[in-house]
Short mmCIF file of C-alpha atoms and ligand atoms in Angstrom, two decimals:
data_model
loop_
_atom_site.label_atom_id
_atom_site.label_comp_id
_atom_site.label_asym_id
_atom_site.label_seq_id
_atom_site.Cartn_x
_atom_site.Cartn_y
_atom_site.Cartn_z
CA MET V 76 2.05 -64.15 93.30
CA PRO V 77 -1.69 -64.58 93.89
CA LEU V 78 -2.83 -64.33 97.49
CA HIS V 79 -5.17 -67.13 98.56
CA ARG V 80 -4.16 -68.03 102.13
CA VAL V 81 -3.36 -65.52 104.83
CA VAL V 82 -2.30 -66.78 108.24
CA VAL V 83 -2.32 -64.39 111.19
CA VAL V 84 -0.37 -65.39 114.30
CA GLY V 85 -1.77 -63.71 117.41
CA ALA V 86 -5.57 -63.51 117.70
CA SER V 87 -5.89 -60.25 119.56
CA ALA V 88 -6.24 -56.56 118.69
CA ALA V 89 -3.80 -56.44 115.79
CA GLY V 90 -4.49 -59.95 114.50
CA LEU V 91 -8.26 -59.59 114.48
CA THR V 92 -8.07 -56.15 112.86
CA ALA V 93 -5.82 -57.47 110.09
CA ALA V 94 -8.31 -60.24 109.34
CA GLU V 95 -11.27 -57.84 109.39
CA ALA V 96 -9.51 -55.30 107.19
CA LEU V 97 -8.67 -57.98 104.64
CA ARG V 98 -12.32 -58.99 104.45
CA ARG V 99 -13.52 -55.38 104.30
CA ARG V 100 -11.20 -54.82 101.38
CA GLY V 101 -12.74 -57.79 99.56
CA PHE V 102 -10.19 -60.53 100.21
CA ASP V 103 -12.09 -63.80 99.74
CA GLY V 104 -9.33 -66.34 100.30
CA THR V 105 -8.82 -68.27 103.52
CA VAL V 106 -7.88 -66.45 106.71
CA THR V 107 -6.55 -68.43 109.66
CA LEU V 108 -5.99 -66.84 113.06
CA ILE V 109 -3.74 -68.68 115.49
CA GLY V 110 -3.86 -67.63 119.12
CA ASP V 111 -2.36 -69.34 122.16
CA GLU V 112 -4.99 -68.02 124.54
CA PRO V 113 -8.20 -70.05 124.87
CA HIS V 114 -10.47 -66.99 124.67
CA PRO V 115 -11.90 -65.36 121.56
CA PRO V 116 -10.24 -61.97 120.95
CA TYR V 117 -10.66 -59.49 123.79
CA ASP V 118 -9.41 -56.03 124.57
CA ARG V 119 -6.59 -55.48 127.07
CA PRO V 120 -6.99 -51.84 128.17
CA PRO V 121 -10.08 -52.57 130.30
CA LEU V 122 -8.21 -55.33 132.15
CA SER V 123 -6.29 -52.92 134.38
CA LYS V 124 -9.24 -50.53 134.66
CA GLN V 125 -12.89 -51.67 134.55
CA VAL V 126 -12.32 -55.44 134.77
CA LEU V 127 -9.87 -55.16 137.66
CA ALA V 128 -12.01 -52.67 139.54
CA GLY V 129 -15.12 -54.81 138.91
CA SER V 130 -17.20 -52.20 137.08
CA TRP V 131 -17.27 -54.44 133.96
CA GLN V 132 -18.07 -58.10 133.74
CA PRO V 133 -15.17 -59.80 131.92
CA GLU V 134 -17.38 -60.61 128.88
CA ARG V 135 -17.62 -56.92 128.14
CA ALA V 136 -13.94 -56.86 127.19
CA ALA V 137 -14.65 -59.13 124.19
CA LEU V 138 -13.63 -57.39 120.98
CA ARG V 139 -16.48 -58.89 118.93
CA ASP V 140 -19.59 -60.94 119.57
CA ASP V 141 -20.09 -64.43 118.12
CA THR V 142 -22.11 -63.10 115.20
CA ALA V 143 -19.33 -60.77 114.11
CA LEU V 144 -16.72 -63.50 114.48
CA ASP V 145 -18.84 -65.88 112.39
CA ALA V 146 -19.32 -63.22 109.74
CA LEU V 147 -15.56 -62.90 109.42
CA ASP V 148 -15.48 -66.36 107.87
CA ALA V 149 -12.06 -67.06 109.33
CA GLU V 150 -10.64 -70.19 110.86
CA PHE V 151 -9.70 -69.63 114.51
CA LEU V 152 -7.11 -71.95 115.97
CA LEU V 153 -7.36 -70.87 119.60
CA GLY V 154 -5.34 -72.36 122.40
CA ARG V 155 -2.69 -73.16 119.77
CA ARG V 156 0.83 -71.83 119.95
CA ALA V 157 2.99 -71.09 116.92
CA VAL V 158 6.43 -72.54 117.60
CA GLY V 159 8.22 -71.75 114.37
CA LEU V 160 8.09 -70.04 111.00
CA ASP V 161 9.53 -71.65 107.88
CA VAL V 162 9.81 -68.71 105.51
CA ASP V 163 11.12 -70.82 102.60
CA ARG V 164 8.21 -73.27 102.67
CA ARG V 165 5.83 -70.52 103.82
CA ARG V 166 4.57 -72.46 106.78
CA VAL V 167 3.71 -71.69 110.42
CA LEU V 168 4.61 -74.55 112.75
CA LEU V 169 2.24 -75.27 115.62
CA ASP V 170 2.72 -77.06 118.88
CA GLY V 171 0.67 -80.16 119.55
CA ASP V 172 -1.05 -79.50 122.84
CA GLY V 173 -3.93 -77.21 122.12
CA HIS V 174 -6.92 -76.74 124.41
CA ASP V 175 -9.28 -77.30 121.50
CA GLY V 176 -8.94 -81.03 121.02
CA HIS V 177 -6.46 -80.56 118.18
CA VAL V 178 -3.72 -82.32 120.12
CA GLY V 179 -1.03 -83.21 117.63
CA HIS V 180 -3.57 -82.81 114.84
CA VAL V 181 -2.42 -79.68 113.08
CA GLY V 182 1.35 -79.55 112.92
CA HIS V 183 1.58 -76.64 110.53
CA VAL V 184 -0.45 -74.19 108.49
CA ASP V 185 0.72 -73.12 105.03
CA TYR V 186 0.40 -69.54 103.87
CA ASP V 187 0.82 -67.25 100.91
CA ALA V 188 1.34 -64.40 103.37
CA VAL V 189 1.68 -64.34 107.15
CA VAL V 190 0.96 -61.52 109.60
CA ILE V 191 2.90 -61.70 112.86
CA ALA V 192 0.81 -60.13 115.64
CA THR V 193 2.04 -61.91 118.75
CA GLY V 194 2.35 -58.83 120.94
CA VAL V 195 4.56 -58.79 123.99
CA ARG V 196 5.05 -60.89 127.13
CA PRO V 197 5.35 -59.25 130.52
CA ARG V 198 8.74 -59.26 132.21
CA SER V 199 9.19 -60.75 135.65
CA LEU V 200 11.93 -60.38 138.28
CA PRO V 201 14.32 -62.96 139.72
CA GLY V 202 12.80 -64.76 142.70
CA ALA V 203 9.25 -63.70 141.80
CA ASP V 204 7.94 -67.20 141.26
CA LEU V 205 5.80 -67.12 144.42
CA ALA V 206 2.11 -67.33 145.23
CA GLY V 207 0.76 -63.81 145.59
CA VAL V 208 3.03 -62.33 142.90
CA HIS V 209 1.02 -61.32 139.84
CA LEU V 210 1.66 -60.20 136.29
CA LEU V 211 -1.05 -58.49 134.27
CA ARG V 212 -1.28 -59.10 130.55
CA THR V 213 -4.18 -61.47 129.95
CA LEU V 214 -7.82 -61.74 130.92
CA ASP V 215 -6.95 -64.70 133.13
CA ASP V 216 -4.25 -62.60 134.83
CA ALA V 217 -6.80 -59.84 135.49
CA LEU V 218 -9.38 -62.21 136.94
CA ALA V 219 -6.81 -63.91 139.18
CA LEU V 220 -5.60 -60.53 140.46
CA ARG V 221 -9.13 -59.27 141.03
CA THR V 222 -9.97 -62.34 143.08
CA ARG V 223 -6.96 -61.67 145.28
CA LEU V 224 -7.78 -57.97 145.62
CA LEU V 225 -11.24 -58.86 146.92
CA GLY V 226 -9.57 -60.42 149.98
CA ASP V 227 -8.43 -56.97 151.26
CA PRO V 228 -4.68 -57.60 150.92
CA LYS V 229 -1.82 -55.19 151.43
CA VAL V 230 -0.75 -54.48 147.84
CA VAL V 231 2.66 -53.52 146.49
CA VAL V 232 2.93 -52.58 142.82
CA VAL V 233 6.43 -52.79 141.38
CA GLY V 234 6.76 -50.40 138.46
CA ALA V 235 5.24 -46.94 138.11
CA GLY V 236 4.70 -46.92 134.37
CA PHE V 237 1.16 -46.59 133.03
CA LEU V 238 0.24 -50.18 133.85
CA GLY V 239 1.51 -50.03 137.44
CA CYS V 240 -0.24 -46.69 137.92
CA GLU V 241 -3.53 -48.08 136.60
CA VAL V 242 -3.32 -51.12 138.87
CA ALA V 243 -2.58 -48.85 141.83
CA ALA V 244 -5.58 -46.68 140.93
CA ALA V 245 -7.91 -49.68 140.58
CA ALA V 246 -6.74 -51.20 143.87
CA ARG V 247 -7.11 -47.85 145.69
CA THR V 248 -10.56 -47.44 144.20
CA MET V 249 -11.37 -50.78 145.81
CA GLY V 250 -10.11 -49.33 149.10
CA ARG V 251 -6.90 -51.36 149.31
CA ASP V 252 -3.70 -50.30 151.03
CA VAL V 253 -1.34 -49.68 148.05
CA THR V 254 2.38 -48.92 147.80
CA VAL V 255 4.12 -48.34 144.46
CA VAL V 256 7.88 -48.92 144.14
CA ASP V 257 10.04 -47.75 141.26
CA PRO V 258 13.69 -46.75 140.84
CA ALA V 259 12.51 -43.81 138.71
CA PRO V 260 12.03 -40.47 140.46
CA ALA V 261 8.31 -40.26 139.65
CA PRO V 262 5.41 -42.27 138.18
CA LEU V 263 5.22 -42.11 134.36
CA HIS V 264 8.67 -40.52 134.41
CA ARG V 265 10.17 -42.81 131.78
CA LEU V 266 7.25 -42.07 129.47
CA PHE V 267 6.79 -38.34 129.93
CA GLY V 268 9.63 -36.87 132.01
CA ASP V 269 9.85 -34.74 135.17
CA ARG V 270 6.97 -32.38 134.82
CA ILE V 271 4.25 -34.92 134.12
CA GLY V 272 5.92 -37.30 136.56
CA ALA V 273 5.49 -34.74 139.35
CA ARG V 274 1.78 -34.37 138.49
CA ALA V 275 1.31 -38.13 138.43
CA ALA V 276 3.00 -38.44 141.84
CA GLU V 277 0.66 -35.82 143.23
CA LEU V 278 -2.37 -37.59 141.72
CA HIS V 279 -1.52 -40.90 143.35
CA ARG V 280 -0.54 -39.39 146.70
CA ASP V 281 -3.81 -37.44 146.75
CA HIS V 282 -5.61 -40.77 146.41
CA GLY V 283 -3.69 -42.33 149.29
CA VAL V 284 -1.06 -44.37 147.43
CA VAL V 285 2.30 -44.60 149.19
CA LEU V 286 5.08 -43.95 146.66
CA ARG V 287 8.54 -45.41 147.19
CA LEU V 288 10.47 -43.78 144.37
CA GLY V 289 14.13 -43.74 143.44
CA VAL V 290 14.61 -47.20 144.89
CA GLY V 291 14.45 -50.68 143.40
CA VAL V 292 13.48 -54.10 144.71
CA THR V 293 16.35 -56.35 145.72
CA ARG V 294 14.59 -59.43 147.07
CA PHE V 295 11.21 -61.03 147.65
CA ARG V 296 10.43 -62.26 151.16
CA SER V 297 8.34 -65.39 151.35
CA ALA V 298 6.93 -67.99 153.69
CA ALA V 299 5.77 -71.42 152.54
CA GLY V 300 6.04 -70.38 148.91
CA ARG V 301 3.91 -67.25 149.32
CA VAL V 302 5.14 -63.68 149.11
CA ILE V 303 5.08 -61.78 152.40
CA GLY V 304 7.10 -58.73 151.45
CA LEU V 305 9.88 -57.07 149.54
CA GLU V 306 13.33 -55.77 150.38
CA LEU V 307 14.43 -52.54 148.75
CA ALA V 308 17.85 -51.29 147.68
CA ASP V 309 17.96 -48.68 150.46
CA GLY V 310 17.81 -51.45 153.09
CA SER V 311 14.14 -50.94 153.93
CA ALA V 312 11.42 -53.58 153.61
CA LEU V 313 7.72 -53.60 152.76
CA ASP V 314 5.08 -56.08 153.88
CA ALA V 315 2.87 -57.38 151.10
CA ASP V 316 0.13 -59.94 150.62
CA VAL V 317 -0.08 -59.24 146.90
CA VAL V 318 2.72 -57.98 144.66
CA VAL V 319 1.94 -56.87 141.13
CA LEU V 320 4.90 -56.72 138.77
CA ALA V 321 4.47 -54.05 136.12
CA VAL V 322 8.07 -53.87 134.98
CA GLY V 323 7.65 -53.82 131.23
CA ALA V 324 7.32 -56.39 128.52
CA ALA V 325 9.36 -57.99 125.77
CA PRO V 326 8.24 -58.71 122.20
CA ALA V 327 6.88 -62.26 121.82
CA THR V 328 9.41 -63.36 119.20
CA GLY V 329 10.89 -66.47 120.84
CA TRP V 330 9.00 -68.68 118.37
CA LEU V 331 10.75 -66.88 115.47
CA ALA V 332 14.29 -67.52 116.72
CA ASP V 333 15.10 -70.01 113.93
CA SER V 334 13.12 -68.27 111.19
CA GLY V 335 15.98 -66.14 109.88
CA LEU V 336 13.77 -63.05 110.21
CA PRO V 337 15.52 -59.93 111.49
CA LEU V 338 14.73 -59.66 115.22
CA ALA V 339 15.90 -56.79 117.43
CA ASP V 340 13.46 -55.42 119.95
CA GLY V 341 10.64 -56.97 117.93
CA VAL V 342 10.24 -58.09 114.33
CA VAL V 343 12.27 -55.64 112.27
CA CYS V 344 10.17 -54.37 109.38
CA ASP V 345 10.54 -51.75 106.67
CA ASP V 346 8.21 -48.76 106.42
CA ARG V 347 5.56 -51.02 104.81
CA CYS V 348 5.61 -53.20 107.96
CA ARG V 349 7.20 -55.96 105.91
CA ALA V 350 9.87 -58.14 107.52
CA ALA V 351 10.58 -60.38 104.51
CA PRO V 352 8.79 -61.38 101.32
CA HIS V 353 5.28 -62.54 102.31
CA VAL V 354 5.91 -61.76 106.00
CA TYR V 355 4.43 -58.72 107.75
CA ALA V 356 4.12 -57.67 111.39
CA ALA V 357 1.66 -55.47 113.27
CA GLY V 358 0.99 -54.28 116.79
CA ASP V 359 3.19 -54.44 119.89
CA VAL V 360 5.59 -56.95 118.32
CA ALA V 361 6.45 -54.89 115.23
CA SER V 362 9.42 -52.57 114.92
CA TRP V 363 9.19 -50.46 111.79
CA HIS V 364 10.60 -47.31 110.26
CA ASN V 365 8.09 -44.48 110.70
CA PRO V 366 8.86 -41.91 107.99
CA LEU V 367 6.84 -39.19 109.74
CA PHE V 368 9.44 -39.09 112.52
CA GLY V 369 12.34 -40.42 110.43
CA THR V 370 13.01 -43.12 112.99
CA ARG V 371 12.43 -46.77 113.79
CA MET V 372 9.86 -47.40 116.51
CA ARG V 373 7.90 -50.13 118.26
CA VAL V 374 4.71 -48.97 119.92
CA GLU V 375 2.92 -50.85 122.71
CA HIS V 376 -0.34 -48.93 122.45
CA ARG V 377 -3.82 -50.06 121.57
CA MET V 378 -4.50 -47.62 118.73
CA ASN V 379 -1.31 -48.59 116.97
CA ALA V 380 -2.38 -52.23 116.94
CA THR V 381 -5.48 -51.28 114.96
CA GLU V 382 -3.87 -48.77 112.63
CA GLN V 383 -0.85 -50.89 111.85
CA ALA V 384 -2.94 -54.00 111.20
CA MET V 385 -5.07 -52.02 108.75
CA ALA V 386 -1.94 -50.76 107.02
CA VAL V 387 -0.58 -54.30 106.79
CA ALA V 388 -3.84 -55.59 105.29
CA GLY V 389 -3.70 -52.80 102.71
CA ASN V 390 -0.08 -53.53 101.82
CA LEU V 391 -0.86 -57.24 101.54
CA LEU V 392 -3.47 -56.33 98.96
CA GLY V 393 -1.06 -54.16 97.00
CA ASP V 394 -1.35 -50.65 98.47
CA ASP V 395 2.41 -50.35 98.82
CA ARG V 396 2.08 -47.44 101.29
CA PRO V 397 4.40 -46.49 104.15
CA PHE V 398 2.89 -46.65 107.62
CA ALA V 399 3.46 -43.16 109.02
CA PRO V 400 1.13 -42.63 111.98
CA VAL V 401 1.21 -40.22 114.88
CA PRO V 402 1.21 -42.77 117.73
CA TYR V 403 -1.64 -42.29 120.19
CA PHE V 404 -1.89 -43.49 123.77
CA TRP V 405 -4.26 -42.94 126.66
CA THR V 406 -4.42 -43.99 130.28
CA ASP V 407 -7.22 -43.60 132.82
CA GLN V 408 -6.31 -43.29 136.51
CA TYR V 409 -9.06 -42.41 139.01
CA ASP V 410 -10.97 -39.62 137.28
CA THR V 411 -7.96 -38.45 135.29
CA LYS V 412 -7.55 -39.13 131.59
CA ILE V 413 -4.10 -38.67 130.08
CA GLN V 414 -3.83 -38.78 126.29
CA ALA V 415 -0.66 -38.50 124.31
CA TYR V 416 0.05 -38.12 120.61
CA GLY V 417 3.47 -38.48 119.07
CA ILE V 418 6.76 -39.41 120.62
CA PHE V 419 8.40 -38.36 123.89
CA PRO V 420 12.15 -38.84 123.64
CA ALA V 421 13.96 -39.13 126.99
CA GLY V 422 14.92 -35.70 128.25
CA ALA V 423 12.86 -33.86 125.62
CA PRO V 424 11.87 -30.40 126.88
CA CYS V 425 8.22 -29.88 127.69
CA GLN V 426 6.14 -26.71 127.75
CA ILE V 427 2.58 -26.09 128.92
CA THR V 428 0.72 -24.91 125.82
CA HIS V 429 -2.79 -24.77 127.21
CA GLY V 430 -4.58 -24.76 130.55
CA ASP V 431 -3.17 -24.90 134.03
CA PRO V 432 -1.60 -27.91 135.73
CA ASP V 433 -2.83 -26.62 139.11
CA GLU V 434 -6.38 -26.92 137.80
CA HIS V 435 -5.68 -30.48 136.59
CA ARG V 436 -6.52 -29.60 132.99
CA PHE V 437 -3.73 -28.80 130.56
CA VAL V 438 -1.89 -29.67 127.39
CA ALA V 439 1.90 -30.02 127.34
CA SER V 440 3.95 -30.17 124.16
CA TYR V 441 7.36 -31.74 123.72
CA GLY V 442 10.18 -30.67 121.42
CA TYR V 443 12.96 -32.57 119.76
CA GLN V 444 15.49 -31.36 117.21
CA GLY V 445 13.69 -28.05 116.82
CA ARG V 446 10.17 -29.32 116.18
CA VAL V 447 7.13 -30.41 118.15
CA VAL V 448 7.10 -34.22 118.34
CA GLY V 449 4.59 -34.90 121.12
CA VAL V 450 1.54 -33.40 122.80
CA LEU V 451 0.02 -34.63 126.03
CA GLY V 452 -3.42 -33.79 127.35
CA TRP V 453 -4.32 -34.03 131.03
CA ASN V 454 -8.10 -34.08 131.26
CA SER V 455 -8.16 -32.10 128.00
CA PRO V 456 -9.38 -34.42 125.22
CA ARG V 457 -10.61 -31.79 122.83
CA GLU V 458 -7.61 -29.51 123.20
CA VAL V 459 -5.00 -32.21 122.83
CA ARG V 460 -6.70 -33.52 119.70
CA THR V 461 -6.49 -30.02 118.24
CA MET V 462 -2.83 -29.71 119.16
CA ARG V 463 -1.99 -32.97 117.39
CA ARG V 464 -1.63 -31.00 114.18
CA LEU V 465 1.57 -29.43 115.55
CA ILE V 466 3.17 -32.82 115.03
CA THR V 467 1.93 -33.52 111.52
CA GLU V 468 2.74 -29.95 110.46
CA HIS V 469 6.27 -30.25 111.88
CA ALA V 470 5.64 -27.10 113.92
CA PRO V 471 8.85 -25.48 115.19
CA TRP V 472 9.80 -25.87 118.84
CA PRO V 473 9.22 -24.01 121.12
CA THR V 474 5.72 -23.34 119.92
CA ALA V 475 3.52 -20.32 120.40
CA ALA V 476 0.45 -22.30 119.32
CA THR V 477 -2.72 -22.13 121.36
CA VAL V 478 -5.87 -24.20 121.12
C1 FAD D 681 -3.60 -54.46 131.19
C2 FAD D 681 -3.30 -53.63 129.98
C3 FAD D 681 -3.82 -52.36 129.86
C4 FAD D 681 -3.56 -51.59 128.74
N1 FAD D 681 -4.07 -50.32 128.66
C5 FAD D 681 -3.78 -49.56 127.59
C6 FAD D 681 -4.26 -48.24 127.51
O1 FAD D 681 -4.94 -47.73 128.42
N2 FAD D 681 -3.98 -47.51 126.41
C7 FAD D 681 -3.22 -48.01 125.37
O2 FAD D 681 -2.97 -47.30 124.39
N3 FAD D 681 -2.75 -49.27 125.43
C8 FAD D 681 -3.00 -50.05 126.51
N4 FAD D 681 -2.52 -51.34 126.58
C9 FAD D 681 -1.72 -51.85 125.45
C10 FAD D 681 -2.61 -52.51 124.39
O3 FAD D 681 -3.51 -53.37 124.99
C11 FAD D 681 -1.71 -53.25 123.40
O4 FAD D 681 -0.98 -52.26 122.70
C12 FAD D 681 -2.50 -54.13 122.44
O5 FAD D 681 -3.15 -55.15 123.12
C13 FAD D 681 -1.53 -54.73 121.42
O6 FAD D 681 -2.24 -55.60 120.61
P1 FAD D 681 -1.48 -56.77 119.84
O7 FAD D 681 -2.54 -57.51 119.09
O8 FAD D 681 -0.31 -56.23 119.12
O9 FAD D 681 -0.84 -57.70 120.98
P2 FAD D 681 -1.58 -58.52 122.13
O10 FAD D 681 -2.83 -57.85 122.54
O11 FAD D 681 -0.53 -58.78 123.17
O12 FAD D 681 -1.95 -59.90 121.44
C14 FAD D 681 -0.99 -60.85 121.04
C15 FAD D 681 -1.64 -62.22 121.12
O13 FAD D 681 -0.75 -63.17 120.54
C16 FAD D 681 -0.68 -64.31 121.40
N5 FAD D 681 0.58 -65.00 121.13
C17 FAD D 681 1.83 -64.64 121.52
N6 FAD D 681 2.72 -65.54 121.07
C18 FAD D 681 2.03 -66.48 120.39
C19 FAD D 681 2.40 -67.66 119.69
N7 FAD D 681 3.67 -68.04 119.59
N8 FAD D 681 1.43 -68.39 119.11
C20 FAD D 681 0.10 -68.01 119.18
N9 FAD D 681 -0.29 -66.90 119.85
C21 FAD D 681 0.65 -66.14 120.42
C22 FAD D 681 -0.76 -63.68 122.78
O14 FAD D 681 -1.08 -64.63 123.78
C23 FAD D 681 -1.88 -62.67 122.55
O15 FAD D 681 -3.14 -63.25 122.68
C24 FAD D 681 -2.76 -52.12 127.70
C25 FAD D 681 -2.21 -53.41 127.82
C26 FAD D 681 -2.48 -54.16 128.95
C27 FAD D 681 -1.89 -55.54 129.09
#
């Protein structure tokens, strides 16, 4: 079937990249990007780093300038929410209360192919609907949190994954009093296990963060609708003026509930990132079979949004290639850069393959089912990039490789 109209739902990293890749590859039909945020596409990683800490003006997080967006020759429906997908009629259904004056004007957009790139929505906690409790996913979230941090509040971050750790680092860099709470035994523990968790705990303690680990939040304390503290499962309590919830996110698939598409921790796709005829998914929302690791995965990392969107654009134009990347992730906390390639299954053994953790520069590799599946660099960008080949070469575990 000829391809004339591509509709992309989600106008952020993956959605914009899909549109750009289609154009780069010579697609000259219509491209429509639908995004429920009012802003032109912007990048999220700086939100918890430079934008929150104030070293970047928010405009700097824009993914493209106006000239580049014009050159894309795409129709942007911003401030518009997709509320349904009719796969039989090949139609995206839109709500009627956009911020762009389109109220009730565009009820649907027809497509020959659709790319689902709606990302994830942050999770909250019961009882968290209080002034002073913040989530961090959007530019508006980051600006609201920054404004509050400027008032010198006592900050509690709930969740010691990469996002919670970055928020803690930014708030400490601003000189705030910061406590991080997590039922896990260490920061980054769920991502990278004990050894890296211990290093991350040390990093944050060295910068003056109070860590309350191995204990969860049971209740928010409030006065006049504003948070004033938290109660923890061990019976203790923390005072707080600002609470940041960084407790994970769920794929933004609610609008697809009646579509008949397979949904299970994201949009379930095959190894071509295809969920159904004429329907593809890319970025945080997409679950696909990665043949390099022989497993299904969904990756909430920035690089994957770009790479997967490019793969989707190629497959839309007939490449018919599996998407088999080595996932890549980085996080910046204080002056420490952590970069990770591959996958890090829970409980996977980890070995230091280069450098010395006590000198805060090292590479660790992770094994699973007898082969190297992940490498992590701690302030070692060049070395970890070199070690990435252990994954693509299916190097046996444990490895004797050196940089
Ligand atoms: C604060 C922060 C810091 C991060 N830092 C890092 C980092 O250091 N390293 C790293 O690797 N990754 C990082 N990430 C993750 C990275 O930003 C994401 O992997 C990336 O943004 C995913 O892009 P995406 O386009 O798939 O989804 P998103 O960027 O989430 O974009 C999805 C878009 O779709 C919109 N949308 C959702 N539902 C609808 C609907 N029904 N109709 C219309 N629009 C809809 C959303 O509002 C959003 O604008 C960070 C994320 C955050 C939030």
